[in-house]
C-alpha positions as a Markdown table, in Angstrom:
| # | Residue | x | y | z |
|---|---|---|---|---|
| 1 | Met | -0.1 | 0.3 | -0.1 |
| 2 | Asn | 0.8 | 3.5 | -0.5 |
| 3 | Asp | 1.7 | 4.1 | 3.4 |
| 4 | Ala | 4.0 | 2.1 | 4.5 |
| 5 | Arg | 3.8 | 2.8 | 8.3 |
| 6 | Asn | 3.5 | -0.1 | 11.0 |
| 7 | Pro | -0.4 | -0.5 | 11.2 |
| 8 | Leu | -0.1 | 0.3 | 14.7 |
| 9 | Val | 1.4 | 3.6 | 13.9 |
| 10 | Arg | -1.2 | 4.0 | 11.5 |
| 11 | Leu | -3.6 | 3.6 | 13.7 |
| 12 | Gln | -2.7 | 7.2 | 15.8 |
| 13 | Asp | -4.7 | 8.4 | 12.8 |
| 14 | Leu | -8.1 | 7.3 | 14.2 |
| 15 | Gln | -7.6 | 9.6 | 17.3 |
| 16 | His | -9.1 | 12.5 | 15.3 |
| 17 | Phe | -12.6 | 10.2 | 14.4 |
| 18 | Leu | -14.5 | 11.9 | 17.1 |
| 19 | Ala | -14.4 | 15.1 | 16.0 |
| 20 | Asp | -16.8 | 18.3 | 16.3 |
| 21 | Gly | -19.0 | 19.9 | 13.9 |
| 22 | Thr | -22.3 | 18.1 | 12.1 |
| 23 | Leu | -23.0 | 14.4 | 11.1 |
| 24 | Glu | -22.6 | 15.1 | 7.8 |
| 25 | Asp | -19.0 | 16.7 | 8.1 |
| 26 | Asn | -17.6 | 14.0 | 10.1 |
| 27 | Leu | -18.4 | 11.7 | 7.9 |
| 28 | His | -16.9 | 13.3 | 4.9 |
| 29 | Gln | -13.7 | 13.7 | 7.0 |
| 30 | Gln | -13.8 | 10.3 | 8.3 |
| 31 | Ala | -13.9 | 8.8 | 4.6 |
| 32 | Ala | -11.2 | 11.1 | 4.0 |
| 33 | Met | -9.3 | 10.0 | 7.0 |
| 34 | Thr | -9.9 | 6.1 | 6.3 |
| 35 | Ser | -8.6 | 6.5 | 2.8 |
| 36 | Ala | -5.5 | 8.2 | 3.9 |
| 37 | Leu | -5.5 | 5.7 | 6.8 |
| 38 | Leu | -5.6 | 2.3 | 4.0 |
| 39 | Gly | -4.0 | 4.5 | 1.2 |
| 40 | Ala | -7.2 | 3.8 | -0.9 |
| 41 | Ala | -7.9 | 5.1 | -4.1 |
| 42 | Ser | -11.9 | 5.5 | -2.4 |
| 43 | Cys | -13.7 | 5.4 | 0.4 |
| 44 | Ser | -17.7 | 5.6 | 0.8 |
| 45 | Ile | -19.9 | 5.2 | 3.8 |
| 46 | Met | -23.3 | 3.8 | 3.1 |
| 47 | Leu | -26.0 | 4.3 | 5.9 |
| 48 | Leu | -29.6 | 3.1 | 6.4 |
| 49 | Gly | -32.1 | 5.3 | 5.5 |
| 50 | Gly | -35.6 | 5.6 | 4.3 |
| 51 | Gly | -38.0 | 2.4 | 5.2 |
| 52 | Asp | -38.6 | 0.4 | 8.1 |
| 53 | Gly | -37.2 | -2.8 | 9.2 |
| 54 | Asp | -35.8 | -5.3 | 6.3 |
| 55 | Glu | -37.4 | -2.5 | 3.7 |
| 56 | Met | -35.0 | 0.2 | 4.6 |
| 57 | Arg | -32.0 | 0.7 | 2.1 |
| 58 | Met | -28.8 | 2.7 | 2.1 |
| 59 | Ser | -27.6 | 5.3 | 0.2 |
| 60 | Val | -24.0 | 7.0 | 0.3 |
| 61 | Tyr | -23.3 | 9.5 | 2.7 |
| 62 | Ala | -20.3 | 10.6 | 2.6 |
| 63 | Arg | -17.6 | 9.7 | 0.2 |
| 64 | His | -13.9 | 10.8 | -0.5 |
| 65 | Gly | -12.5 | 10.0 | -4.1 |
| 66 | Glu | -13.6 | 8.8 | -7.3 |
| 67 | Leu | -16.9 | 7.0 | -7.5 |
| 68 | Pro | -18.5 | 5.3 | -10.4 |
| 69 | Glu | -22.3 | 7.6 | -10.8 |
| 70 | Ala | -23.8 | 3.9 | -10.4 |
| 71 | Ala | -22.6 | 3.9 | -7.0 |
| 72 | Arg | -23.2 | 7.6 | -6.4 |
| 73 | Gln | -26.8 | 7.4 | -7.1 |
| 74 | Ala | -27.2 | 3.5 | -5.5 |
| 75 | Ser | -30.0 | 2.8 | -3.3 |
| 76 | Val | -28.9 | -0.9 | -1.8 |
| 77 | Ala | -31.1 | -3.1 | -0.2 |
| 78 | Arg | -30.0 | -5.9 | 2.3 |
| 79 | Gly | -28.4 | -8.7 | 0.2 |
| 80 | Glu | -28.5 | -6.3 | -3.2 |
| 81 | Gly | -24.7 | -6.2 | -4.6 |
| 82 | Ile | -21.7 | -6.6 | -2.6 |
| 83 | Ala | -22.3 | -3.9 | -0.2 |
| 84 | Gly | -25.9 | -5.5 | 0.2 |
| 85 | Arg | -24.9 | -8.8 | 1.4 |
| 86 | Val | -22.5 | -7.3 | 3.4 |
| 87 | Leu | -25.1 | -5.8 | 5.3 |
| 88 | Ala | -27.3 | -9.0 | 5.5 |
| 89 | Ser | -24.2 | -11.0 | 6.7 |
| 90 | Gly | -22.6 | -8.6 | 8.9 |
| 91 | Glu | -19.4 | -10.1 | 7.8 |
| 92 | Ser | -16.6 | -8.3 | 6.6 |
| 93 | Leu | -15.3 | -8.8 | 3.3 |
| 94 | Leu | -12.2 | -8.4 | 1.1 |
| 95 | Ile | -11.3 | -9.1 | -2.7 |
| 96 | Glu | -7.9 | -9.1 | -3.3 |
| 97 | Asp | -9.4 | -8.5 | -7.4 |
| 98 | Ile | -12.6 | -8.0 | -8.2 |
| 99 | Ala | -12.4 | -8.8 | -11.9 |
| 100 | Lys | -10.7 | -11.8 | -10.9 |
| 101 | Ser | -13.9 | -12.4 | -8.2 |
| 102 | Glu | -16.8 | -14.4 | -8.2 |
| 103 | Leu | -18.6 | -11.2 | -7.1 |
| 104 | Ala | -17.3 | -9.4 | -10.0 |
| 105 | Ser | -20.8 | -9.2 | -11.6 |
| 106 | Leu | -22.3 | -7.5 | -8.7 |
| 107 | Ala | -19.6 | -5.0 | -8.8 |
| 108 | Arg | -20.3 | -1.4 | -10.3 |
| 109 | His | -17.1 | -0.9 | -11.6 |
| 110 | Pro | -14.8 | -4.4 | -12.0 |
| 111 | Glu | -11.7 | -3.0 | -12.6 |
| 112 | Ala | -9.3 | -5.7 | -13.0 |
| 113 | Gly | -6.6 | -5.3 | -10.5 |
| 114 | Cys | -9.0 | -3.2 | -8.2 |
| 115 | Ser | -8.9 | -4.1 | -4.4 |
| 116 | Leu | -12.1 | -4.1 | -2.5 |
| 117 | Leu | -12.9 | -3.9 | 1.2 |
| 118 | Cys | -16.5 | -3.6 | 2.6 |
| 119 | Val | -17.3 | -3.5 | 6.4 |
| 120 | Pro | -20.3 | -3.1 | 8.6 |
| 121 | Ile | -20.8 | -0.1 | 10.3 |
| 122 | Arg | -22.4 | -0.6 | 13.9 |
| 123 | Ile | -24.3 | 1.4 | 17.0 |
| 124 | Asp | -24.6 | -0.9 | 19.7 |
| 125 | Gly | -24.3 | -4.2 | 17.9 |
| 126 | Lys | -26.8 | -2.9 | 15.4 |
| 127 | Ile | -25.9 | -2.4 | 11.9 |
| 128 | Val | -26.7 | 1.4 | 10.2 |
| 129 | Gly | -24.6 | 0.9 | 7.6 |
| 130 | Val | -21.1 | -0.3 | 5.8 |
| 131 | Ile | -17.7 | 1.5 | 4.7 |
| 132 | Asn | -16.4 | 0.5 | 1.8 |
| 133 | Ala | -12.8 | 1.3 | 0.4 |
| 134 | Ala | -11.4 | 0.5 | -3.3 |
| 135 | Ser | -7.4 | 0.4 | -4.4 |
| 136 | Cys | -5.9 | 2.3 | -6.4 |
| 137 | Pro | -5.3 | 0.4 | -9.7 |
| 138 | Gly | -1.7 | -0.6 | -9.9 |
| 139 | Asn | -0.9 | -0.9 | -6.1 |
| 140 | Ala | -0.8 | -4.0 | -4.3 |
| 141 | Pro | -4.2 | -5.4 | -3.4 |
| 142 | Phe | -5.8 | -5.1 | 0.4 |
| 143 | Gly | -4.9 | -7.6 | 2.8 |
| 144 | Glu | -5.6 | -8.6 | 6.0 |
| 145 | Thr | -4.3 | -5.7 | 7.9 |
| 146 | Glu | -6.3 | -3.4 | 5.5 |
| 147 | Leu | -9.4 | -4.9 | 6.5 |
| 148 | Arg | -8.6 | -5.1 | 10.5 |
| 149 | Leu | -7.6 | -1.2 | 10.3 |
| 150 | Leu | -11.1 | -0.9 | 8.2 |
| 151 | Glu | -12.7 | -2.8 | 10.8 |
| 152 | Val | -11.5 | -0.7 | 13.8 |
| 153 | Ala | -12.4 | 2.6 | 11.5 |
| 154 | Ala | -15.8 | 1.4 | 11.5 |
| 155 | Leu | -16.2 | 1.1 | 15.4 |
| 156 | Phe | -15.4 | 4.9 | 15.4 |
| 157 | Ile | -17.7 | 5.7 | 13.1 |
| 158 | Gly | -20.5 | 4.1 | 14.4 |
| 159 | Lys | -19.4 | 5.9 | 17.7 |
| 160 | Ala | -19.1 | 8.9 | 15.8 |
| 161 | Ile | -22.4 | 8.9 | 14.9 |
| 162 | Gln | -23.8 | 7.6 | 18.4 |
| 163 | Val | -22.2 | 10.1 | 20.1 |
| 164 | Gln | -23.8 | 12.9 | 17.5 |
| 165 | Gln | -27.3 | 11.4 | 17.3 |
| 166 | Leu | -27.5 | 11.7 | 21.6 |
| 167 | Gln | -26.0 | 15.3 | 21.2 |
| 168 | His | -29.0 | 16.5 | 19.1 |
| 169 | Leu | -31.5 | 15.0 | 21.1 |
| 170 | Leu | -30.2 | 16.1 | 24.3 |
| 171 | Asp | -30.1 | 19.9 | 22.6 |
| 172 | Ser | -34.1 | 19.3 | 23.6 |
| 173 | Arg | -34.4 | 20.9 | 27.1 |
| 174 | Phe | -37.9 | 18.6 | 27.0 |
| 175 | Ala | -35.6 | 15.7 | 26.5 |
| 176 | Gln | -33.1 | 16.7 | 29.1 |
| 177 | Leu | -35.9 | 16.9 | 31.9 |
| 178 | Ala | -37.6 | 13.9 | 30.0 |
| 179 | Leu | -34.4 | 11.6 | 31.0 |
| 180 | Leu | -33.9 | 13.3 | 34.7 |
| 181 | Gln | -37.4 | 12.0 | 35.5 |
| 182 | Glu | -36.3 | 8.4 | 34.0 |
| 183 | Ala | -33.0 | 8.3 | 35.2 |
| 184 | Gln | -34.3 | 9.2 | 39.3 |
| 185 | Gln | -36.4 | 5.9 | 39.0 |
| 186 | Lys | -33.7 | 4.0 | 38.5 |
| 187 | Val | -31.4 | 4.2 | 42.0 |
| 188 | Gly | -27.8 | 5.0 | 41.1 |
| 189 | Glu | -27.7 | 5.5 | 37.4 |
| 190 | Ser | -27.2 | 9.0 | 35.7 |
| 191 | Val | -28.3 | 10.5 | 33.0 |
| 192 | Arg | -25.0 | 10.0 | 31.3 |
| 193 | Thr | -24.8 | 6.6 | 32.4 |
| 194 | Ala | -28.0 | 4.8 | 31.7 |
| 195 | Tyr | -28.9 | 6.2 | 28.4 |
| 196 | Arg | -26.1 | 5.8 | 25.3 |
| 197 | Asn | -28.3 | 4.3 | 22.8 |
| 198 | Pro | -30.2 | 7.0 | 21.2 |
| 199 | Glu | -33.2 | 4.3 | 20.4 |
| 200 | Asp | -33.6 | 4.2 | 24.3 |
| 201 | Val | -33.2 | 8.0 | 24.2 |
| 202 | Ala | -36.6 | 8.4 | 21.9 |
| 203 | Lys | -38.5 | 5.4 | 23.3 |
| 204 | Ile | -38.2 | 7.5 | 27.1 |
| 205 | Leu | -38.9 | 10.8 | 25.2 |
| 206 | Ala | -42.0 | 9.2 | 23.8 |
| 207 | Arg | -43.6 | 7.9 | 27.0 |
| 208 | Ser | -43.0 | 11.6 | 28.4 |
| 209 | Phe | -44.8 | 13.2 | 26.2 |
| 210 | Phe | -47.8 | 10.6 | 26.5 |
| 211 | Arg | -47.7 | 11.0 | 30.5 |
| 212 | Glu | -47.8 | 14.9 | 29.8 |
| 213 | Met | -50.3 | 15.1 | 27.4 |
| 214 | Thr | -52.2 | 12.7 | 29.4 |
| 215 | Lys | -51.6 | 14.8 | 32.9 |
| 216 | Ala | -53.0 | 18.0 | 30.3 |
| 217 | Gly | -56.2 | 16.2 | 30.0 |
| 218 | Phe | -56.1 | 15.4 | 26.6 |
| 219 | Glu | -58.4 | 13.0 | 25.4 |
| 220 | Ser | -57.3 | 9.9 | 23.4 |
| 221 | Ala | -58.6 | 11.2 | 20.0 |
| 222 | Gln | -56.1 | 14.4 | 20.5 |
| 223 | Ile | -53.2 | 12.2 | 21.6 |
| 224 | Val | -53.6 | 10.0 | 18.6 |
| 225 | Ser | -54.0 | 13.1 | 16.3 |
| 226 | Ala | -50.5 | 14.8 | 18.0 |
| 227 | Ala | -48.9 | 11.2 | 17.1 |
| 228 | Ser | -49.9 | 11.6 | 13.8 |
| 229 | Glu | -48.4 | 15.4 | 13.5 |
| 230 | Leu | -45.5 | 13.9 | 14.8 |
| 231 | Ile | -45.5 | 11.4 | 11.9 |
| 232 | Gly | -46.6 | 13.6 | 9.4 |
| 233 | Gln | -43.3 | 16.3 | 10.2 |
| 234 | Leu | -41.6 | 13.0 | 10.1 |
| 235 | Asn | -42.1 | 12.3 | 6.6 |
| 236 | Leu | -41.6 | 15.6 | 5.4 |
| 237 | His | -38.1 | 15.5 | 7.0 |
| 238 | Leu | -37.3 | 12.5 | 4.9 |
| 239 | His | -38.8 | 13.7 | 2.2 |
| 240 | Glu | -36.4 | 17.0 | 2.4 |
| 241 | Lys | -33.4 | 14.9 | 3.5 |
| 242 | Gly | -33.6 | 13.1 | 0.5 |
| 243 | Gln | -33.9 | 15.9 | -1.9 |
| 244 | Thr | -30.8 | 17.1 | -0.3 |
| 245 | Gly | -29.4 | 13.7 | -0.3 |
| 246 | Ala | -29.9 | 13.4 | -3.9 |
| 247 | Ser | -28.2 | 17.4 | -5.0 |
| 248 | Arg | -25.2 | 16.4 | -2.6 |
| 249 | Val | -24.4 | 13.3 | -4.5 |
| 250 | Glu | -24.6 | 14.8 | -7.7 |
| 251 | Ser | -22.2 | 17.6 | -6.3 |
């Protein structure tokens, strides 16, 4: 690879992964740092987006280096293509030469001599996406060292996403009060240590929202109406996010 440093030395670069700024900015920075870490020609981070459960699909949220247009525009389901297979299996993948691989027909750019890595990104054990890296044509293929480095990078990326999600949730005073009330019911636990998963925080907020509306005297039909409004706002947000993502990919 281009970067011939000892792998343990290269791992020191990962200390920069938990940077400040928006999630989008961080993901682009992490894609660039990962590419440099591996000596890769390109690196892309794909995250699950619209849909629900097994119907959710992945798309490219950040990238560094050149990607084929088909890869930039792709919306990938579980089991679909190389990235979709890694998403479904949860197993990292190393392909030394994509053109000679049995998966060549699934590659969007099966150039001879091109090496590929694909590793799942997890948050608390749940797969939320994958990170891909492709080697420079003419360079030595990726090996086990690069695969392990990318797996470590994927752990940092998952933690960075989780931290950003929690910071965004906790910006709300309502969220802070809801978490405080919940934590007070758990002897010996604090808000900081009791809830580290954004999904747990979201459920707590939902329960608190329901309790407060009930205490305020709202009827069941009115609470349902409020929930419907919340879903409507979510759909609008996802639609706007999808349009923004499409514009960003095109650029």
